[in-house]
Coordinates of C-alpha atoms in Angstrom, one line a residue:
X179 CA 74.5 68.8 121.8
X180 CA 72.0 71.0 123.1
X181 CA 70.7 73.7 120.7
X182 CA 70.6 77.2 122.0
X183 CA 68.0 79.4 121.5
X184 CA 68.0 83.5 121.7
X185 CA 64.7 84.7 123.0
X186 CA 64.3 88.5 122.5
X187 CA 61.7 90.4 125.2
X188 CA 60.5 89.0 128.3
X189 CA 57.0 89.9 128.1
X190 CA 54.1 86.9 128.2
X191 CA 55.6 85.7 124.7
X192 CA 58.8 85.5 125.4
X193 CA 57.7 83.5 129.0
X194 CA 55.7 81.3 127.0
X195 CA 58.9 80.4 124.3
X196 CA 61.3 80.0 127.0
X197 CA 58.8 77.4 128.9
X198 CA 57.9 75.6 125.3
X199 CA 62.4 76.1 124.9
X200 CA 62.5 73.9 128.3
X201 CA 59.4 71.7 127.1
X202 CA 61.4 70.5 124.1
X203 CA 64.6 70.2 126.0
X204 CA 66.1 73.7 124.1
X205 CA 68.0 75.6 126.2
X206 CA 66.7 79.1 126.0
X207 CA 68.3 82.5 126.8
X208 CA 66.0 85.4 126.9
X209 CA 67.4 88.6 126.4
X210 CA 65.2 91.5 128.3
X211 CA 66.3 95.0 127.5
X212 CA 64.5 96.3 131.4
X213 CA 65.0 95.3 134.6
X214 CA 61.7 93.0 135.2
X215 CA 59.1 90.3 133.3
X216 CA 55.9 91.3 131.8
X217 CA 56.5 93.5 129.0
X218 CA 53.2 95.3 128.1
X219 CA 51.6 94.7 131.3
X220 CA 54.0 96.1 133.6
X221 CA 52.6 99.5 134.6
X222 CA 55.7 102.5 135.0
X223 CA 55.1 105.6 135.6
X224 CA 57.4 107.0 133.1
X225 CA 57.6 105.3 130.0
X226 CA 61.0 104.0 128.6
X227 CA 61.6 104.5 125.0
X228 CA 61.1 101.6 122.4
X229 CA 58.9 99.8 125.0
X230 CA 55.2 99.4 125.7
X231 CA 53.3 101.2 128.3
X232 CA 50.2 101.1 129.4
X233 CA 48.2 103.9 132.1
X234 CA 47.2 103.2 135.3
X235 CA 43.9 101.7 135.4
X236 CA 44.0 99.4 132.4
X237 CA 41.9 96.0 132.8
X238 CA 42.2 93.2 130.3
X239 CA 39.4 92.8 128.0
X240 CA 39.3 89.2 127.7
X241 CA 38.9 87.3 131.1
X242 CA 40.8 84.7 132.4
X243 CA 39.6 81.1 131.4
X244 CA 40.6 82.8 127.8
X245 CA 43.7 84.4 128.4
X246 CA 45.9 81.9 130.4
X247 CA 48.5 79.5 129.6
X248 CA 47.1 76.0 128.2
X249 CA 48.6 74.7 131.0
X250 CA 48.9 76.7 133.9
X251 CA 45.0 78.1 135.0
X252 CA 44.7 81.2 136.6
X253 CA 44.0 80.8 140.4
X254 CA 40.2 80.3 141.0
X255 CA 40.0 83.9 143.2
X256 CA 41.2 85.8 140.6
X257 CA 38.7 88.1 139.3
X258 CA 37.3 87.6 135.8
X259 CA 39.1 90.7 134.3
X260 CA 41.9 91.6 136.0
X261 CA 43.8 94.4 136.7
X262 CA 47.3 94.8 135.0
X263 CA 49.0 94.5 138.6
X264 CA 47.0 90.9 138.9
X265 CA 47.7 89.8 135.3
X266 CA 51.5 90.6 136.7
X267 CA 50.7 88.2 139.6
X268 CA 50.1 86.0 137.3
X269 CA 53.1 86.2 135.6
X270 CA 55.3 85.7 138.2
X271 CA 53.6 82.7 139.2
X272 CA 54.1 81.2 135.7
X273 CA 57.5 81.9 135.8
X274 CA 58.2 80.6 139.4
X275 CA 56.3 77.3 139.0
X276 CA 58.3 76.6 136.0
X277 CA 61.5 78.5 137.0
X278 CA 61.5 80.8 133.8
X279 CA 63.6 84.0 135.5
X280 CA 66.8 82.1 135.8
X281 CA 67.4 81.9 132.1
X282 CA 66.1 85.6 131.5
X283 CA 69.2 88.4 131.2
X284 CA 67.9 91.8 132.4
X285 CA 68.9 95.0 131.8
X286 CA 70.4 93.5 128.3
X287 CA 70.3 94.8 125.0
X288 CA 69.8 93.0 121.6
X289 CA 71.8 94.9 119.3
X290 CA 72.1 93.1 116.0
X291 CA 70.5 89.4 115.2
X292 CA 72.6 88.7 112.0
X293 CA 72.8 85.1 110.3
X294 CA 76.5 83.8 110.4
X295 CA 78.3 83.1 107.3
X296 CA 77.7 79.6 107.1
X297 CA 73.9 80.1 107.6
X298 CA 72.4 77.7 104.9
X299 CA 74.2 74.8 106.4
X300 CA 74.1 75.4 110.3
X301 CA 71.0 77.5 110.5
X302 CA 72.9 79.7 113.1
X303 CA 72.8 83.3 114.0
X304 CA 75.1 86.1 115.4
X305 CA 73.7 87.5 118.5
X306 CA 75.2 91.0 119.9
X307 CA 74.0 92.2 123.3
X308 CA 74.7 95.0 125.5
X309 CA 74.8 95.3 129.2
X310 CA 76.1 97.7 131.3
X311 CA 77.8 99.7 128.8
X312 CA 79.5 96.4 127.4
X313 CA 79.2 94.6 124.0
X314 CA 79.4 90.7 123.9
X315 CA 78.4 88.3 121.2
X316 CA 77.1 85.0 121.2
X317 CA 76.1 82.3 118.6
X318 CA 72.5 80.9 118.9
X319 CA 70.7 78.0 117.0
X320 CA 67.6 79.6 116.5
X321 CA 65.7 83.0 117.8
X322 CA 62.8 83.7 118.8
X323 CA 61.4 87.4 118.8
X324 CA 59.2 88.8 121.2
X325 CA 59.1 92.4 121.5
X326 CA 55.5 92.8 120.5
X327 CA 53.7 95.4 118.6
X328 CA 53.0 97.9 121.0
X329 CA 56.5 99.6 121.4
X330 CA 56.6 102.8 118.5
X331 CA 53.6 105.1 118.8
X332 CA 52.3 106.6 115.7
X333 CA 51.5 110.0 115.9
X334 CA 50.3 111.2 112.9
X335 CA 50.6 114.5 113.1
X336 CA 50.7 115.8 109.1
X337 CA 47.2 114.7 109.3
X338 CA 46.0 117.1 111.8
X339 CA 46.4 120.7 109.6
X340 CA 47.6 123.3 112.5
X341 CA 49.3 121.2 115.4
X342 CA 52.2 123.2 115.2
X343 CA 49.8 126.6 116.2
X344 CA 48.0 124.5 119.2
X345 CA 48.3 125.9 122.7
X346 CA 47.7 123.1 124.6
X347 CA 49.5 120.1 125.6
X348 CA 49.3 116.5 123.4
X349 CA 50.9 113.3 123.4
X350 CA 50.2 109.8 122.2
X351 CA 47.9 107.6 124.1
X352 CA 51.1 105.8 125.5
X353 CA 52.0 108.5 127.2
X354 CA 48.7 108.6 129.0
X355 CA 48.8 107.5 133.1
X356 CA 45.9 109.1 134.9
X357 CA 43.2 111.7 134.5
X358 CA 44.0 114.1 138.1
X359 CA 45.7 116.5 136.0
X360 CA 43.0 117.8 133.9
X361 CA 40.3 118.2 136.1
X362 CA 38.0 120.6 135.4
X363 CA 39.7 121.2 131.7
X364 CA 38.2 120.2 128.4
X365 CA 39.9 117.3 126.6
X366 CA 39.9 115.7 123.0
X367 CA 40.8 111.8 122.8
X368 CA 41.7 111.1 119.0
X369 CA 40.6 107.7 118.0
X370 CA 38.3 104.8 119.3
X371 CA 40.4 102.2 119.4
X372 CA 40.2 100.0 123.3
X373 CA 42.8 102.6 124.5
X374 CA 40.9 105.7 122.8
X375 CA 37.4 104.3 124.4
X376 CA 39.1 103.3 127.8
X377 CA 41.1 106.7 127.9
X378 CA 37.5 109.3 127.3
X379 CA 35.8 107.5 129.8
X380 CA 38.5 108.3 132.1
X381 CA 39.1 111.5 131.5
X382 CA 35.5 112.1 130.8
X383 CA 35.2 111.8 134.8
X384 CA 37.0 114.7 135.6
X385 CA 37.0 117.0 132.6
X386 CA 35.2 119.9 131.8
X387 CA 34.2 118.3 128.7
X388 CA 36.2 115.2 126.9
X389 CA 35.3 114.9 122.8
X390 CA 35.5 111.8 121.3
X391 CA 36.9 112.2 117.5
X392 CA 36.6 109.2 115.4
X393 CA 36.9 108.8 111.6
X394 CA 34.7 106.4 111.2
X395 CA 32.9 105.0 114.6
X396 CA 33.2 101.7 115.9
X397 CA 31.4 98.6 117.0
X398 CA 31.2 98.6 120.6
X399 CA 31.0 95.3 122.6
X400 CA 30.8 94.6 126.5
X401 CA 32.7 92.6 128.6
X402 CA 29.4 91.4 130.1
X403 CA 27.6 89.0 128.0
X404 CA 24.2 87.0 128.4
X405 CA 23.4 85.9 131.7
X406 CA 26.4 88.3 133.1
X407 CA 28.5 85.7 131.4
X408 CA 31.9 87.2 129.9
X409 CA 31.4 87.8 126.4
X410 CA 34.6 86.1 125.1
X411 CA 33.3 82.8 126.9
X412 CA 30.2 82.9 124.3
X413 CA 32.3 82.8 121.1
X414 CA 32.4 78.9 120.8
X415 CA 33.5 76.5 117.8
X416 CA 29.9 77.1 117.1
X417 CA 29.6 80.1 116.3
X418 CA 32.9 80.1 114.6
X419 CA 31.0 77.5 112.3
X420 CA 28.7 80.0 111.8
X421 CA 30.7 82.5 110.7
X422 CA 32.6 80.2 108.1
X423 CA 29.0 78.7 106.8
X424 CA 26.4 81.9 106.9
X425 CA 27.4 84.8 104.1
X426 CA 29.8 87.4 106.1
X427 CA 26.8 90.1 105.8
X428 CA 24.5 88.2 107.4
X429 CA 26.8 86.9 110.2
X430 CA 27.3 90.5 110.3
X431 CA 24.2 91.5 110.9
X432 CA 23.1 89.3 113.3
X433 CA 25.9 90.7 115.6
X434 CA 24.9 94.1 114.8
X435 CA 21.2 93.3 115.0
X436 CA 22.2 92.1 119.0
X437 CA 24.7 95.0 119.7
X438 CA 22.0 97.4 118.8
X439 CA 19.7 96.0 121.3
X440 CA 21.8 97.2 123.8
X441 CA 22.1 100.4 122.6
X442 CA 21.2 102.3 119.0
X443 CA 25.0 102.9 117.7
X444 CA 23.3 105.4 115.2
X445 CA 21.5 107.5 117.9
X446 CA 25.2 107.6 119.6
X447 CA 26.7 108.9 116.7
X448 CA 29.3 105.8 116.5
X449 CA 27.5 103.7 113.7
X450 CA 30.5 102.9 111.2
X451 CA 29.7 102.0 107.9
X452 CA 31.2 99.4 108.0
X453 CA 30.2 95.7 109.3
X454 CA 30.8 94.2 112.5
X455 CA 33.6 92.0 111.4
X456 CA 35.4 94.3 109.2
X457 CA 37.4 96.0 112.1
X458 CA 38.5 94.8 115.7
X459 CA 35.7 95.6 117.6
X460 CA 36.2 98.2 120.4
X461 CA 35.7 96.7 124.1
X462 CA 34.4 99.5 126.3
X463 CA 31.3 99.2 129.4
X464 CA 30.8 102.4 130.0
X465 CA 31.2 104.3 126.8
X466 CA 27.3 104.5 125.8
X467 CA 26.6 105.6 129.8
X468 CA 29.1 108.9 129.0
X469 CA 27.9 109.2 125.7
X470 CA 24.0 109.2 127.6
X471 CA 25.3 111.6 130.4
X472 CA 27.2 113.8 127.9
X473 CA 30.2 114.1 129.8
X474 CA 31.5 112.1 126.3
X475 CA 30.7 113.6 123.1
X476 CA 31.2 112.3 120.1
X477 CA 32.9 114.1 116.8
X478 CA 33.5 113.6 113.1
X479 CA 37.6 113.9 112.2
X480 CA 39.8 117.2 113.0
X481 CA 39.5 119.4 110.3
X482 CA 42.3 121.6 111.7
X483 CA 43.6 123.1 114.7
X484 CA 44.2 126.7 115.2
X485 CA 45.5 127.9 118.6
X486 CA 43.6 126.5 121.3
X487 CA 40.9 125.5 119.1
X488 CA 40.1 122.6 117.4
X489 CA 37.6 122.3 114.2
X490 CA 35.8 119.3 113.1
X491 CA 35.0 118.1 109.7
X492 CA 31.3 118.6 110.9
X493 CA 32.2 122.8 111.1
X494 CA 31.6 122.4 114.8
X495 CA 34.5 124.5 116.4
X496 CA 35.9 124.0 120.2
X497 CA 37.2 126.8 122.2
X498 CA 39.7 126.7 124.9
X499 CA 41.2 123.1 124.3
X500 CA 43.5 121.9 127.1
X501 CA 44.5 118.6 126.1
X502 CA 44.7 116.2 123.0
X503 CA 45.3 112.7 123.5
X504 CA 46.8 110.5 120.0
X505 CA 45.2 106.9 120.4
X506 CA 46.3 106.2 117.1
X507 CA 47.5 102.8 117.3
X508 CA 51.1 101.6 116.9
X509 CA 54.1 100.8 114.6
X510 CA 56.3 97.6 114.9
X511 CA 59.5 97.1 113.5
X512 CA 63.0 94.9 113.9
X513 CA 65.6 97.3 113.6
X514 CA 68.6 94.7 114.9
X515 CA 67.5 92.5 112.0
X516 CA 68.5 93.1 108.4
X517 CA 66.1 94.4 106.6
X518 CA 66.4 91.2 103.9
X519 CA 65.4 88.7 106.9
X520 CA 62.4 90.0 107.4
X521 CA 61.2 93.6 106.1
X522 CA 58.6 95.8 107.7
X523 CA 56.3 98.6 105.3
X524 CA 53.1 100.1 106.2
X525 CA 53.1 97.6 109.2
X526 CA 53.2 94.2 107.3
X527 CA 55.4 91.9 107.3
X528 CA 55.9 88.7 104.8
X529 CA 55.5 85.5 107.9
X530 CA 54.3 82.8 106.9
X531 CA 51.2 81.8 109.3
X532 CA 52.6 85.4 111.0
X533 CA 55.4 83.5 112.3
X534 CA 58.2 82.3 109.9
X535 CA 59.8 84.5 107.0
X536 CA 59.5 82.2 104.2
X537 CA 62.9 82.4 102.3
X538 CA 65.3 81.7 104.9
X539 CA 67.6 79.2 104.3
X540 CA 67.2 77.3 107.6
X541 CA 63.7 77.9 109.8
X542 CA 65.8 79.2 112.9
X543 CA 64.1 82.5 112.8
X544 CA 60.6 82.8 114.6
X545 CA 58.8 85.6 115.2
X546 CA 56.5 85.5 118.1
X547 CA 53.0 87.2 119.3
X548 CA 53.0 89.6 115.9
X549 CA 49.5 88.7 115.7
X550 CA 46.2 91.1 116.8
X551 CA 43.2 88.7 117.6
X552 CA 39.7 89.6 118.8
X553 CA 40.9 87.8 122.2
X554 CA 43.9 87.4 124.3
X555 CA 47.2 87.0 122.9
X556 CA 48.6 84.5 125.8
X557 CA 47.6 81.2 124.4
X558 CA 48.2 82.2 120.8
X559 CA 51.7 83.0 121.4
X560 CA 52.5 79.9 123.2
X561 CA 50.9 77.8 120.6
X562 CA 52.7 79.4 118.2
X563 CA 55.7 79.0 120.1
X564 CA 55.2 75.6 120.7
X565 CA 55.0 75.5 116.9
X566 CA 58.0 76.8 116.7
X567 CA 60.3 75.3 118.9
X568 CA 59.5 71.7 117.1
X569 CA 60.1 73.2 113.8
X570 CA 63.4 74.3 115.7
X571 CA 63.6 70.6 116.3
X572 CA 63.0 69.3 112.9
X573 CA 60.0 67.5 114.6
X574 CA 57.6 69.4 112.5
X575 CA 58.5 70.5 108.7
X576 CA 57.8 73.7 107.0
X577 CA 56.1 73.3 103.3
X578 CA 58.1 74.9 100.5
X579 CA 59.0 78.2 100.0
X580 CA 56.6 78.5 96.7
X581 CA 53.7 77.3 99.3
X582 CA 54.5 79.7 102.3
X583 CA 54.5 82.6 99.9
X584 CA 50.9 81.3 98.6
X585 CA 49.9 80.9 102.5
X586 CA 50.9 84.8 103.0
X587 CA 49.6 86.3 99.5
X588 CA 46.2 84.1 100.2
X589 CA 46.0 85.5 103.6
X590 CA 46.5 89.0 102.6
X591 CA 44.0 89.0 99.7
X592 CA 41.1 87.6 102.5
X593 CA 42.3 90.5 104.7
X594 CA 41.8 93.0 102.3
X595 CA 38.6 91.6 101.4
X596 CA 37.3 91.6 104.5
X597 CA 38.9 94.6 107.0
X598 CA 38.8 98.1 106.6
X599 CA 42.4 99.6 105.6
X600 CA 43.8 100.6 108.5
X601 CA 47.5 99.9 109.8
X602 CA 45.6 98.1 113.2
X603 CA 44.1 95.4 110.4
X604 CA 47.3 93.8 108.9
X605 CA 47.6 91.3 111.3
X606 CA 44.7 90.7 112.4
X607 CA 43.5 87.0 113.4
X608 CA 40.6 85.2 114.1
X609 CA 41.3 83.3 117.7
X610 CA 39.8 80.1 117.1
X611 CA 40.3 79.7 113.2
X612 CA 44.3 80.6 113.7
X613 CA 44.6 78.7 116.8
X614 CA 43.2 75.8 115.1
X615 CA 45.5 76.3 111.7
X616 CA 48.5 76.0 113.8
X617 CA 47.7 73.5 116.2
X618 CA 47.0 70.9 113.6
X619 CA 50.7 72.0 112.4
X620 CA 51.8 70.7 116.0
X621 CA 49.6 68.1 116.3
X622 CA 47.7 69.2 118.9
X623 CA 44.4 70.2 117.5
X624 CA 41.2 68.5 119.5
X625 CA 39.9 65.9 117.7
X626 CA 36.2 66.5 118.0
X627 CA 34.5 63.4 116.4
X628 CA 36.8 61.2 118.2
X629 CA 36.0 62.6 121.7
X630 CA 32.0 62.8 120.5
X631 CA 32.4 59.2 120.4
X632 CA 34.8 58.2 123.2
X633 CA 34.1 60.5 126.3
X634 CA 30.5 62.6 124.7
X635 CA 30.9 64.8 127.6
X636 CA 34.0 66.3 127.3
X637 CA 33.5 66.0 123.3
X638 CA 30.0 68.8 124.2
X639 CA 32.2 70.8 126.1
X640 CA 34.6 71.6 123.9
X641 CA 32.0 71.7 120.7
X642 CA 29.2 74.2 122.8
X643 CA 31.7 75.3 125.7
X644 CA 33.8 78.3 125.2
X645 CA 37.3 77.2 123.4
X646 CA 39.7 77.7 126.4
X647 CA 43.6 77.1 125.9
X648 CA 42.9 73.8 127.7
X649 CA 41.5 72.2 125.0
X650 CA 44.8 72.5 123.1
X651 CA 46.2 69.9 125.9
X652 CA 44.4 67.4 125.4
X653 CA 46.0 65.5 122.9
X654 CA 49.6 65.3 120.8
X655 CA 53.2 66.8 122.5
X656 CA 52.8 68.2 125.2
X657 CA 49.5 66.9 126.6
X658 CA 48.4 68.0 129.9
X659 CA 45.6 66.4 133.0
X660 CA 44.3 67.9 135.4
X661 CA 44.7 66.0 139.1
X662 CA 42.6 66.1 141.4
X663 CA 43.6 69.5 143.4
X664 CA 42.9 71.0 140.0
X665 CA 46.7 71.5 139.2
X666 CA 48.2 70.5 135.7
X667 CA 50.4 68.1 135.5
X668 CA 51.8 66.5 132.4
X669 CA 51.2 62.9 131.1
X670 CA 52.6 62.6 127.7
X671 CA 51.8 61.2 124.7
X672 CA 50.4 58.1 125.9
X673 CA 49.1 59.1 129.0
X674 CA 45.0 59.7 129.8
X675 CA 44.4 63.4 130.2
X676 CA 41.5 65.0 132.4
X677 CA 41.2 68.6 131.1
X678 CA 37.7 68.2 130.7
X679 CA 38.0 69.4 134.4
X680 CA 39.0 72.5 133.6
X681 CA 37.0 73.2 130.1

């Protein structure tokens, strides 16, 4: 009999589970609360509560050969960084080629995901849904959740002393569309975060004068890399090596040494005390040029508002503030789960590898794309969706409970070690390193001295090449070629794949 499997959100996670549901010969039903696909990257003007939304001119900040499915490339014309209606292009064609929207149930509500009575033996769950006013219920084998982290705003506004008195208009960064409406008026972006840096730029356009506020400045990279190369494509297993074998301040400051070069983040005002690697880097071309211009400037923290001005913990003072924008980062949270399933505080939650709760009775509970990576988060969902639907399976088996919980509490101490405290740092994830960790669990990690030996080429590519989701097709379930009109097509186990082609 086959097993049924809930899929929660029909964003690019929930695509990916439903394709690796279909791959493993699950029969997935995906349960997507708005009327369309996409999830984070589908622009509306208005923005629906409890969901994503993004403004109006977002881009993507990692480019294509590093952002797609491992198995279905991005059309060659496709620009490098693409615009949030072409990464919905994309989409669509993802889900058409493998005919994804037919299981998908829009405009449909998950309610209440609640393990059924005779849980530790079945491993099944109690699925209640609403649509169109009306309740249903439906038993699953497994779920998968993927409603992202992007959907409660925090706005912490007993941190700003005064709000209450200001004049002018705020509103979180989600909120946010386009700039036409404050022409000419003087603006204050809080936070430099990707949306915070993306949003001043903006704004700084058209604005009087936009202000920059951070607490404590940021690292800022370029999509543009050597040679005009994107900059994602040069962080290879190589320098992944690197980082595991030089000491983290050195590492450090060898990408600070290079960053600098391209502009002094002390002369900017935006040199953080802390290292490179110790926050997720901001992603931001034009920020230094507004800086430069000064149609961007820079500030300490909000001391306090008071009317229509707003103080700095520098005593600098600004008069005759229009606008505040809050890009202070998100909250995530399951309310339709009990709270004893998996529990959210402070924006962590107990997963073990971010993906399983660790004390369930049966592993028929994954959670999906909960992970922020200095990368895309496309190929790290579906691999650890592909994870997860063999664990679903009982193809792949999960170590004991005492060993998940040392998994998460080892995790958690590195974290801490390493990252500034900040609720944007508890799940945070080195790509390669964590797309490794969990492909080896699958069985699909490249073996590298093997393909040194039997096809050098390839072997080079994937060693000094950038580490593309391809190269987590080459070998194990689900292994992929490439034919000769560059589509994917897949071979098996046994079969001889050609993704060198695409690497």
């Amino acid at each position: 009999m086959t097993r049924r499997v809930a899929v929660v959100g029909g964003g690019s996670s929930g695509l990916a589970c439903i394709k690796c549901c279909l791959d493993e010969g699950l029969e997935p039903v995906c349960f997507e609360s708005s009327d369309d696909i996409g999830g984070l990257w589908r622009f509306k003007e208005n923005p629906e509560p409890d969901r994503a939304s993004i403004y109006h001119s977002v881009i993507i900040n990692t480019s294509k050969e590093m952002m797609c499915f491992s198995d279905f490339p991005i059309p060659a014309h496709f620009p490098n960084f693409m615009h949030n209606t072409l990464i919905m292009d994309y989409f669509r064609m993802y889900a058409d080629h493998f005919q994804l929207t037919k299981h998908i149930r829009f405009n449909t509500k998950v309610l209440l995901v609640k393990q059924r009575s005779d849980f530790s033996h079945s491993g099944q769950w109690d699925v209640e849904i609403e649509k169109d006013g009306k309740k249903e219920k439906h038993i699953f084998d497994a779920v998968m959740i993927c409603i992202g982290h992007h959907c409660h705003p925090n706005l912490p506004l007993h941190d700003f002393p005064g709000i209450e008195t200001f004049t002018g208009k705020y509103f979180h960064s989600r909120d946010y569309k386009t700039p036409e409406e404050w022409r000419d008026k003087k603006a204050v972006v809080i936070g430099i975060g990707n949306s915070g840096g993306d949003i001043a730029v903006e704004l700084s356009r058209v604005t009087k004068q936009l202000y920059l506020s951070t607490r404590r400045g940021a690292w800022i990279l370029n999509r543009v890399g050597d040679n005009g190369v994107p900059l994602d494509l040069l962080f290879n297993r190589v320098v992944n090596c690197m980082e595991t074998v030089l000491p983290f301040s050195v590492f450090c400051g060898l990408g600070e040494s290079r960053l600098n070069q391209r502009f002094d983040h002390g002369l900017y005002n935006l040199k953080p005390k802390h290292r490179l690697f110790s926050q997720h880097p901001t992603v931001n071309d034009e920020l230094p040029n507004r800086i430069l211009s000064g149609t961007v400037q820079v500030k300490p923290n909000i001391r306090r508002f008071q009317g229509s001005s707003v103080e700095f913990d520098d005593g600098s003072v600004v008069e005759d503030v229009d606008l505040v924008v809050f890009a202070t980062g998100y909250r995530f949270s399951f309310p339709f789960l009990a709270s004893h399933v998996v529990s959210v505080s402070e924006n962590k939650a107990s997963l073990y590898k971010y993906v399983f709760p660790p004390e369930l009775d049966r592993p028929t509970l994954a959670i999906i794309g909960l992970v922020q990576p200095l990368g895309a988060i496309m190929p790290i969902s579906e691999m650890q969706a592909r994870w997860a639907t063999r664990v679903f399976k009982g193809c792949v088996k999960l170590p004991s409970v005492a060993a998940m919980q040392k998994d998460i509490q080892c995790k958690n101490e590195t974290m801490a070690k390493r990252y500034v405290t900040s609720q944007r740092h508890t799940i945070q994830v080195d790509y390669i390193s964590y797309m490794d960790e969990i492909a080896k669990l699958v069985g699909v990690q490249p073996n590298i001295p093997r393909m040194l030996l039997t096809d050098p080429r390839l072997g080079l590519n994937v060693v000094f090449g950038p580490c593309t989701p391809y190269q987590y097709r080459l070998r194990g379930p689900g292994k992929v070629g490439w034919g000769p009109s560059g589509h994917p097509h897949s071979v098996g186990e046994s079969g001889s794949a050609h993704a060198d082609q695409a690497l």
